[in-house]
Tab-separated table of C-alpha atoms in Angstrom:
chain	number	residue	atom	x	y	z
B	63	MET	CA	-2.511	46.699	22.469
B	64	ASN	CA	-1.119	47.089	18.986
B	65	PHE	CA	0.894	43.903	19.439
B	66	VAL	CA	-2.160	41.997	20.702
B	67	SER	CA	-4.289	43.079	17.732
B	68	LYS	CA	-1.513	42.097	15.301
B	69	LEU	CA	-1.270	38.729	17.029
B	70	LEU	CA	-5.035	38.269	16.716
B	71	VAL	CA	-4.915	39.143	13.003
B	72	LEU	CA	-2.103	36.630	12.510
B	73	LEU	CA	-3.954	33.906	14.407
B	74	VAL	CA	-7.195	34.510	12.516
B	75	SER	CA	-5.491	34.624	9.098
B	76	GLY	CA	-3.502	31.500	10.030
B	77	SER	CA	-6.640	29.598	10.951
B	78	LEU	CA	-8.429	30.838	7.833
B	79	SER	CA	-5.657	29.515	5.603
B	80	GLN	CA	-6.266	26.064	7.115
B	81	GLN	CA	-9.970	26.212	6.259
B	82	PRO	CA	-11.249	23.946	3.499
B	83	ARG	CA	-11.540	25.818	0.226
B	84	TYR	CA	-14.827	24.134	-0.604
B	85	PRO	CA	-17.478	22.685	1.662
B	86	VAL	CA	-17.433	18.873	1.616
B	87	GLY	CA	-20.170	17.571	-0.650
B	88	GLY	CA	-21.029	21.086	-1.747
B	89	ASP	CA	-21.470	22.587	-5.202
B	90	HIS	CA	-17.869	21.853	-6.094
B	91	ILE	CA	-18.232	18.072	-5.747
B	92	ALA	CA	-21.700	18.162	-7.292
B	93	GLY	CA	-20.150	19.883	-10.339
B	94	ILE	CA	-17.486	17.187	-10.685
B	95	ILE	CA	-20.102	14.436	-10.340
B	96	ARG	CA	-22.120	16.057	-13.150
B	97	GLU	CA	-19.033	16.147	-15.401
B	98	LEU	CA	-18.172	12.461	-14.923
B	99	PRO	CA	-19.742	9.770	-17.136
B	100	ALA	CA	-22.398	7.545	-15.560
B	101	GLU	CA	-20.093	4.484	-15.575
B	102	SER	CA	-17.232	6.361	-13.857
B	103	LYS	CA	-15.800	4.647	-10.777
B	104	LEU	CA	-14.806	7.997	-9.301
B	105	ARG	CA	-18.399	9.188	-9.707
B	106	ARG	CA	-19.608	6.115	-7.810
B	107	HIS	CA	-17.098	6.778	-5.016
B	108	LEU	CA	-18.179	10.421	-4.744
B	109	LEU	CA	-21.852	9.451	-4.664
B	110	HIS	CA	-21.021	6.958	-1.862
B	111	GLY	CA	-19.592	9.862	0.106
B	112	ASP	CA	-15.875	9.207	-0.408
B	113	ARG	CA	-13.830	12.415	-0.242
B	114	GLY	CA	-10.217	13.578	-0.251
B	115	ASN	CA	-8.658	15.040	2.889
B	116	GLY	CA	-9.357	18.635	1.809
B	117	VAL	CA	-5.730	19.711	2.283
B	118	HIS	CA	-4.746	21.900	-0.643
B	119	GLN	CA	-1.165	21.496	-1.881
B	120	PRO	CA	0.772	23.961	-4.063
B	121	TRP	CA	1.525	21.272	-6.655
B	122	MET	CA	-2.215	20.955	-7.278
B	123	ASP	CA	-2.187	24.532	-8.620
B	124	ALA	CA	0.737	23.652	-10.884
B	125	MET	CA	-1.206	20.635	-12.175
B	126	ARG	CA	-4.306	22.751	-12.844
B	127	ARG	CA	-2.259	25.362	-14.718
B	128	LEU	CA	-1.031	22.597	-17.032
B	129	LYS	CA	-4.507	20.996	-17.263
B	130	ILE	CA	-3.186	17.808	-15.665
B	131	ARG	CA	-5.901	16.219	-13.574
B	132	ARG	CA	-4.004	13.121	-12.501
B	133	ALA	CA	-0.350	12.168	-12.235
B	134	VAL	CA	0.894	8.661	-11.504
B	135	ALA	CA	4.405	8.001	-10.234
B	136	TRP	CA	5.692	4.454	-10.733
B	137	ALA	CA	8.046	3.474	-7.924
B	138	ASN	CA	10.552	0.648	-8.277
B	139	ILE	CA	11.223	-0.719	-4.833
B	140	LEU	CA	13.743	-3.171	-3.432
B	141	PHE	CA	12.145	-4.965	-0.476
B	142	ASP	CA	13.853	-6.990	2.215
B	143	LYS	CA	12.719	-10.605	2.607
B	144	LYS	CA	9.990	-9.527	5.044
B	145	GLY	CA	8.527	-7.059	2.517
B	146	ARG	CA	9.877	-3.833	4.026
B	147	PRO	CA	11.123	-1.248	1.492
B	148	LYS	CA	14.911	-0.889	1.469
B	149	GLN	CA	15.448	1.229	-1.606
B	150	VAL	CA	13.011	3.351	-3.627
B	151	ASP	CA	13.514	4.708	-7.112
B	152	ILE	CA	10.840	6.614	-9.036
B	153	GLY	CA	10.929	5.226	-12.558
B	154	LYS	CA	8.536	7.597	-14.307
B	155	VAL	CA	5.757	10.088	-13.684
B	156	GLU	CA	2.814	9.858	-16.102
B	157	CYS	CA	0.399	12.757	-16.501
B	158	TYR	CA	-3.238	12.458	-17.559
B	159	ALA	CA	-5.891	14.931	-18.646
B	160	GLU	CA	-8.614	12.794	-17.007
B	161	TYR	CA	-9.218	11.675	-13.432
B	162	GLU	CA	-9.460	8.045	-14.531
B	163	GLY	CA	-8.560	6.022	-17.601
B	164	GLY	CA	-7.169	7.641	-20.734
B	165	ASP	CA	-3.648	7.641	-22.101
B	166	PRO	CA	-0.698	9.490	-20.585
B	167	LEU	CA	-0.105	12.946	-22.070
B	168	MET	CA	2.550	12.788	-24.784
B	169	ASP	CA	2.469	16.430	-25.850
B	170	ALA	CA	6.141	17.468	-25.877
B	171	GLU	CA	5.436	21.047	-24.823
B	172	THR	CA	3.377	20.034	-21.758
B	173	LEU	CA	5.934	17.412	-20.745
B	174	ALA	CA	8.749	19.935	-21.068
B	175	THR	CA	6.812	22.398	-18.884
B	176	VAL	CA	6.166	19.658	-16.308
B	177	ARG	CA	9.927	19.212	-16.165
B	178	THR	CA	11.066	22.829	-16.225
B	179	SER	CA	8.385	24.114	-13.832
B	180	GLY	CA	9.688	21.811	-11.098
B	181	LEU	CA	6.381	19.901	-10.908
B	182	GLU	CA	8.001	16.620	-11.922
B	183	ARG	CA	10.741	17.020	-9.302
B	184	GLU	CA	8.189	17.847	-6.596
B	185	LEU	CA	5.953	14.868	-7.422
B	186	ASN	CA	9.054	12.687	-7.590
B	187	GLU	CA	10.096	13.700	-4.078
B	188	LEU	CA	6.582	13.208	-2.694
B	189	ALA	CA	6.327	9.827	-4.388
B	190	GLN	CA	9.668	8.804	-2.841
B	191	GLU	CA	8.285	9.605	0.636
B	192	GLN	CA	4.924	7.939	0.068
B	193	ALA	CA	6.447	4.801	-1.447
B	194	ARG	CA	8.180	4.149	1.871
B	195	VAL	CA	4.927	4.045	3.846
B	196	GLY	CA	2.822	1.821	1.596
B	197	SER	CA	0.967	-1.344	2.518
B	198	TRP	CA	0.789	-4.905	1.267
B	199	PHE	CA	-2.508	-6.619	0.603
B	200	ASP	CA	-0.859	-9.706	2.040
B	201	VAL	CA	2.849	-9.907	2.812
B	202	PRO	CA	4.663	-12.034	0.223
B	203	ARG	CA	6.750	-14.865	1.607
B	204	LYS	CA	10.297	-14.772	0.268
B	205	ASN	CA	13.627	-16.059	1.478
B	206	HIS	CA	15.562	-13.164	-0.032
B	207	ASP	CA	15.312	-9.479	-0.957
B	208	PHE	CA	13.026	-8.940	-3.930
B	209	LEU	CA	11.906	-6.302	-6.398
B	210	GLY	CA	8.474	-4.774	-6.465
B	211	GLY	CA	6.772	-1.471	-6.875
B	212	ALA	CA	3.878	0.828	-6.183
B	213	GLN	CA	1.881	3.424	-8.058
B	214	ILE	CA	1.513	6.759	-6.309
B	215	VAL	CA	-1.447	8.775	-7.546
B	216	PHE	CA	-1.769	12.573	-7.379
B	217	LEU	CA	-5.010	14.403	-8.216
B	218	ASP	CA	-5.336	18.140	-8.832
B	219	ASP	CA	-8.202	18.510	-6.349
B	220	GLU	CA	-7.945	18.112	-2.596
B	221	TRP	CA	-11.563	17.024	-2.260
B	222	LEU	CA	-11.277	14.049	-4.586
B	223	PRO	CA	-10.500	10.724	-2.928
B	224	VAL	CA	-7.164	9.044	-3.627
B	225	ILE	CA	-7.873	5.335	-3.229
B	226	PRO	CA	-5.919	4.083	-1.389
B	227	ARG	CA	-4.335	7.133	0.261
B	228	ARG	CA	-1.284	4.999	1.202
B	229	PRO	CA	0.118	3.238	-1.884
B	230	MET	CA	-0.350	-0.512	-2.189
B	231	TYR	CA	2.776	-2.523	-2.941
B	232	PHE	CA	3.111	-5.254	-5.518
B	233	ALA	CA	5.884	-7.778	-6.112
B	234	LYS	CA	7.443	-8.238	-9.557
Y	41	MET	CA	-10.992	-15.469	10.794
Y	42	ASN	CA	-10.378	-12.521	13.109
Y	43	ILE	CA	-10.865	-8.866	12.176
Y	44	VAL	CA	-8.448	-7.103	14.504
Y	45	ASN	CA	-6.186	-4.064	14.738
Y	46	ALA	CA	-2.541	-4.700	13.859
Y	47	GLY	CA	-0.177	-4.070	16.741
Y	48	PRO	CA	3.202	-2.342	16.379
Y	49	LYS	CA	4.935	-5.714	15.913
Y	50	VAL	CA	3.057	-6.391	12.660
Y	51	SER	CA	5.597	-5.203	10.101
Y	52	PRO	CA	5.488	-4.415	7.265
Y	53	ASN	CA	2.098	-2.770	7.027
Y	54	THR	CA	-0.396	-5.255	5.611
Y	55	TYR	CA	-4.172	-5.578	5.243
Y	56	GLY	CA	-4.275	-9.249	6.143
Y	57	MET	CA	-2.234	-12.300	6.996
Y	58	THR	CA	-2.581	-16.072	7.084
Y	59	THR	CA	0.250	-17.853	8.828
Y	60	ASP	CA	1.070	-21.461	8.096
Y	61	PHE	CA	3.690	-23.436	9.897
Y	62	ILE	CA	4.813	-26.767	8.421
Y	63	GLY	CA	1.416	-27.208	6.807
Y	64	ILE	CA	-0.622	-26.179	9.846
Y	65	TYR	CA	-2.679	-23.068	9.140
Y	66	LEU	CA	-3.419	-20.616	11.923
Y	67	THR	CA	-6.503	-18.389	12.086
Y	68	PRO	CA	-6.313	-15.710	9.356
Y	69	LYS	CA	-6.315	-12.059	10.381
Y	70	VAL	CA	-7.669	-8.968	8.673
Y	71	TYR	CA	-6.165	-5.752	10.016
Y	72	ALA	CA	-8.982	-3.213	10.216
Y	73	ASN	CA	-6.779	-0.312	11.333
Y	74	ASN	CA	-4.313	-0.766	8.469
Y	75	ILE	CA	-7.168	-0.839	5.953
Y	76	ALA	CA	-8.819	2.222	7.512
Y	77	ASN	CA	-5.512	4.142	7.404
Y	78	ALA	CA	-4.739	3.175	3.822
Y	79	PHE	CA	-8.272	3.810	2.574
Y	80	SER	CA	-8.963	6.922	4.643
Y	81	ASP	CA	-10.492	8.610	1.567
Y	82	ALA	CA	-12.834	5.683	0.896
Y	83	LEU	CA	-14.314	4.878	4.287
Y	84	ALA	CA	-17.721	4.452	2.637
Y	85	ASP	CA	-16.201	1.319	1.029
Y	86	PHE	CA	-14.418	0.101	4.169
Y	87	THR	CA	-16.636	-2.937	4.723
Y	88	SER	CA	-16.324	-4.178	1.127
Y	89	ILE	CA	-12.517	-3.866	1.330
Y	90	VAL	CA	-12.447	-5.775	4.642
Y	91	GLY	CA	-14.649	-8.409	2.980
Y	92	THR	CA	-12.334	-8.730	-0.031
Y	93	VAL	CA	-9.239	-9.085	2.163
Y	94	GLY	CA	-11.129	-11.591	4.315
Y	95	ALA	CA	-12.119	-13.647	1.260
Y	96	HIS	CA	-8.466	-13.771	0.139
Y	97	GLU	CA	-7.238	-14.873	3.572
Y	98	LEU	CA	-10.023	-17.444	4.020
Y	99	THR	CA	-9.228	-18.908	0.601
Y	100	HIS	CA	-5.611	-19.379	1.764
Y	101	ARG	CA	-6.850	-21.011	4.966
Y	102	ILE	CA	-9.497	-23.295	3.501
Y	103	THR	CA	-8.030	-24.297	0.128
Y	104	HIS	CA	-4.311	-23.839	0.937
Y	105	ILE	CA	-3.908	-21.941	-2.360
Y	106	LYS	CA	-0.801	-19.759	-2.014
Y	107	ASP	CA	-0.394	-16.252	-3.445
Y	108	LEU	CA	-0.237	-16.740	-7.204
Y	109	PRO	CA	1.918	-14.915	-9.773
Y	110	TYR	CA	0.202	-12.184	-11.770
Y	111	ASN	CA	-1.398	-13.425	-14.972
Y	112	PRO	CA	-2.409	-10.621	-17.381
Y	113	ASN	CA	-5.058	-12.949	-18.845
Y	114	VAL	CA	-6.820	-13.009	-15.457
Y	115	PRO	CA	-6.079	-9.466	-14.265
Y	116	ASN	CA	-8.653	-9.429	-11.462
Y	117	ASP	CA	-7.683	-12.720	-9.780
Y	118	LEU	CA	-8.066	-12.229	-6.024
Y	119	MET	CA	-5.254	-14.698	-5.305
Y	120	SER	CA	-2.631	-12.918	-7.443
Y	121	VAL	CA	-3.294	-9.422	-6.102
Y	122	ASP	CA	0.119	-9.254	-4.367
Y	123	ASP	CA	1.829	-9.260	-7.773
Y	124	ASN	CA	-0.737	-7.084	-9.563
Y	125	PRO	CA	0.428	-3.524	-10.413
Y	126	HIS	CA	-3.212	-2.410	-10.683
Y	127	GLY	CA	-4.432	-4.354	-7.641
Y	128	PHE	CA	-5.110	-1.165	-5.664
Y	129	THR	CA	-7.604	0.105	-8.252
Y	130	LEU	CA	-9.356	-3.268	-8.446
Y	131	LEU	CA	-9.548	-3.468	-4.656
Y	132	GLY	CA	-10.903	0.076	-4.316
Y	133	ASN	CA	-13.509	-0.585	-6.996
Y	134	ASN	CA	-14.519	-3.997	-5.583
Y	135	GLU	CA	-13.483	-5.806	-8.773
Y	136	LEU	CA	-11.237	-8.589	-7.444
Y	137	ARG	CA	-12.701	-12.071	-7.911
Y	138	LEU	CA	-11.781	-15.719	-7.440
Y	139	THR	CA	-11.293	-17.529	-10.751
Y	140	LEU	CA	-13.727	-20.301	-11.615
Y	141	ASP	CA	-11.166	-22.977	-10.607
Y	142	GLU	CA	-10.412	-21.273	-7.288
Y	143	GLY	CA	-14.134	-20.892	-6.589
Y	144	LEU	CA	-14.780	-24.567	-7.341
Y	145	LEU	CA	-11.920	-25.669	-5.086
Y	146	LEU	CA	-13.266	-23.455	-2.289
Y	147	GLN	CA	-16.746	-24.886	-2.767
Y	148	GLN	CA	-15.453	-28.490	-2.729
Y	149	ASP	CA	-13.459	-27.882	0.467
Y	150	CYS	CA	-16.431	-26.185	2.144
Y	151	VAL	CA	-18.786	-29.032	1.186
Y	152	LYS	CA	-16.233	-31.568	2.489
Y	153	LYS	CA	-15.949	-29.745	5.837
Y	154	HIS	CA	-19.736	-29.568	6.290
Y	155	ARG	CA	-20.553	-33.108	5.177
């Protein structure tokens, strides 16, 4: 009986940890919409009903602690002649205090913390994975391997849409 | 133009494709499933993205304009999106456009076909 009740507690707590932290379209999103300027593209997307997948990731907490709302990893990719990625290298990870626009953070202390806290390494690894499963708008026609890239975007909030969720490739 | 789901043989993952073979153009395709997977957070904008990809593929088919190199002076050119590092943002925000010259060429070809 004791074992069964423990199992039930584990199952219930397990399922609770999978629950969304905020209801979709609830006060949380309404608050973000209020904060964004009227001309914001993100605001327009949210008002249209676009949402993130609601899956909270530990690196989002690290971003919030450092007041980083958006991080962009620039991937340099070697493609085969058919446009399939052969080799991926993350050139840089830029951090922003805003969800859209703005300049990358240059504050030496924040950048050092991004590095030493392991956030940069974690985003780098995730970007490596995501850069391998991107999409082309239209496959470029080449007779040889070629260089290209992709931007991989990370937001600090699981309910905000990342558009597109799979990175879009470009040729250089 | 056909709006279809890409099968497993369509590799790499792409939103659309226009095949030409020694100057003969086949029917362009827009891959709805690939777009839906890539833009899973923006399904409210799915139809506009399908429309933008369709416009790009139809412009290939009708005008025979190839994919163009990225020109920073025309950063939202629909026909150079393959080389545009910020193409994904422009596509998501419905900001890709044909240039005036591309639009005129498309119009001329359409008028010729319907004369």
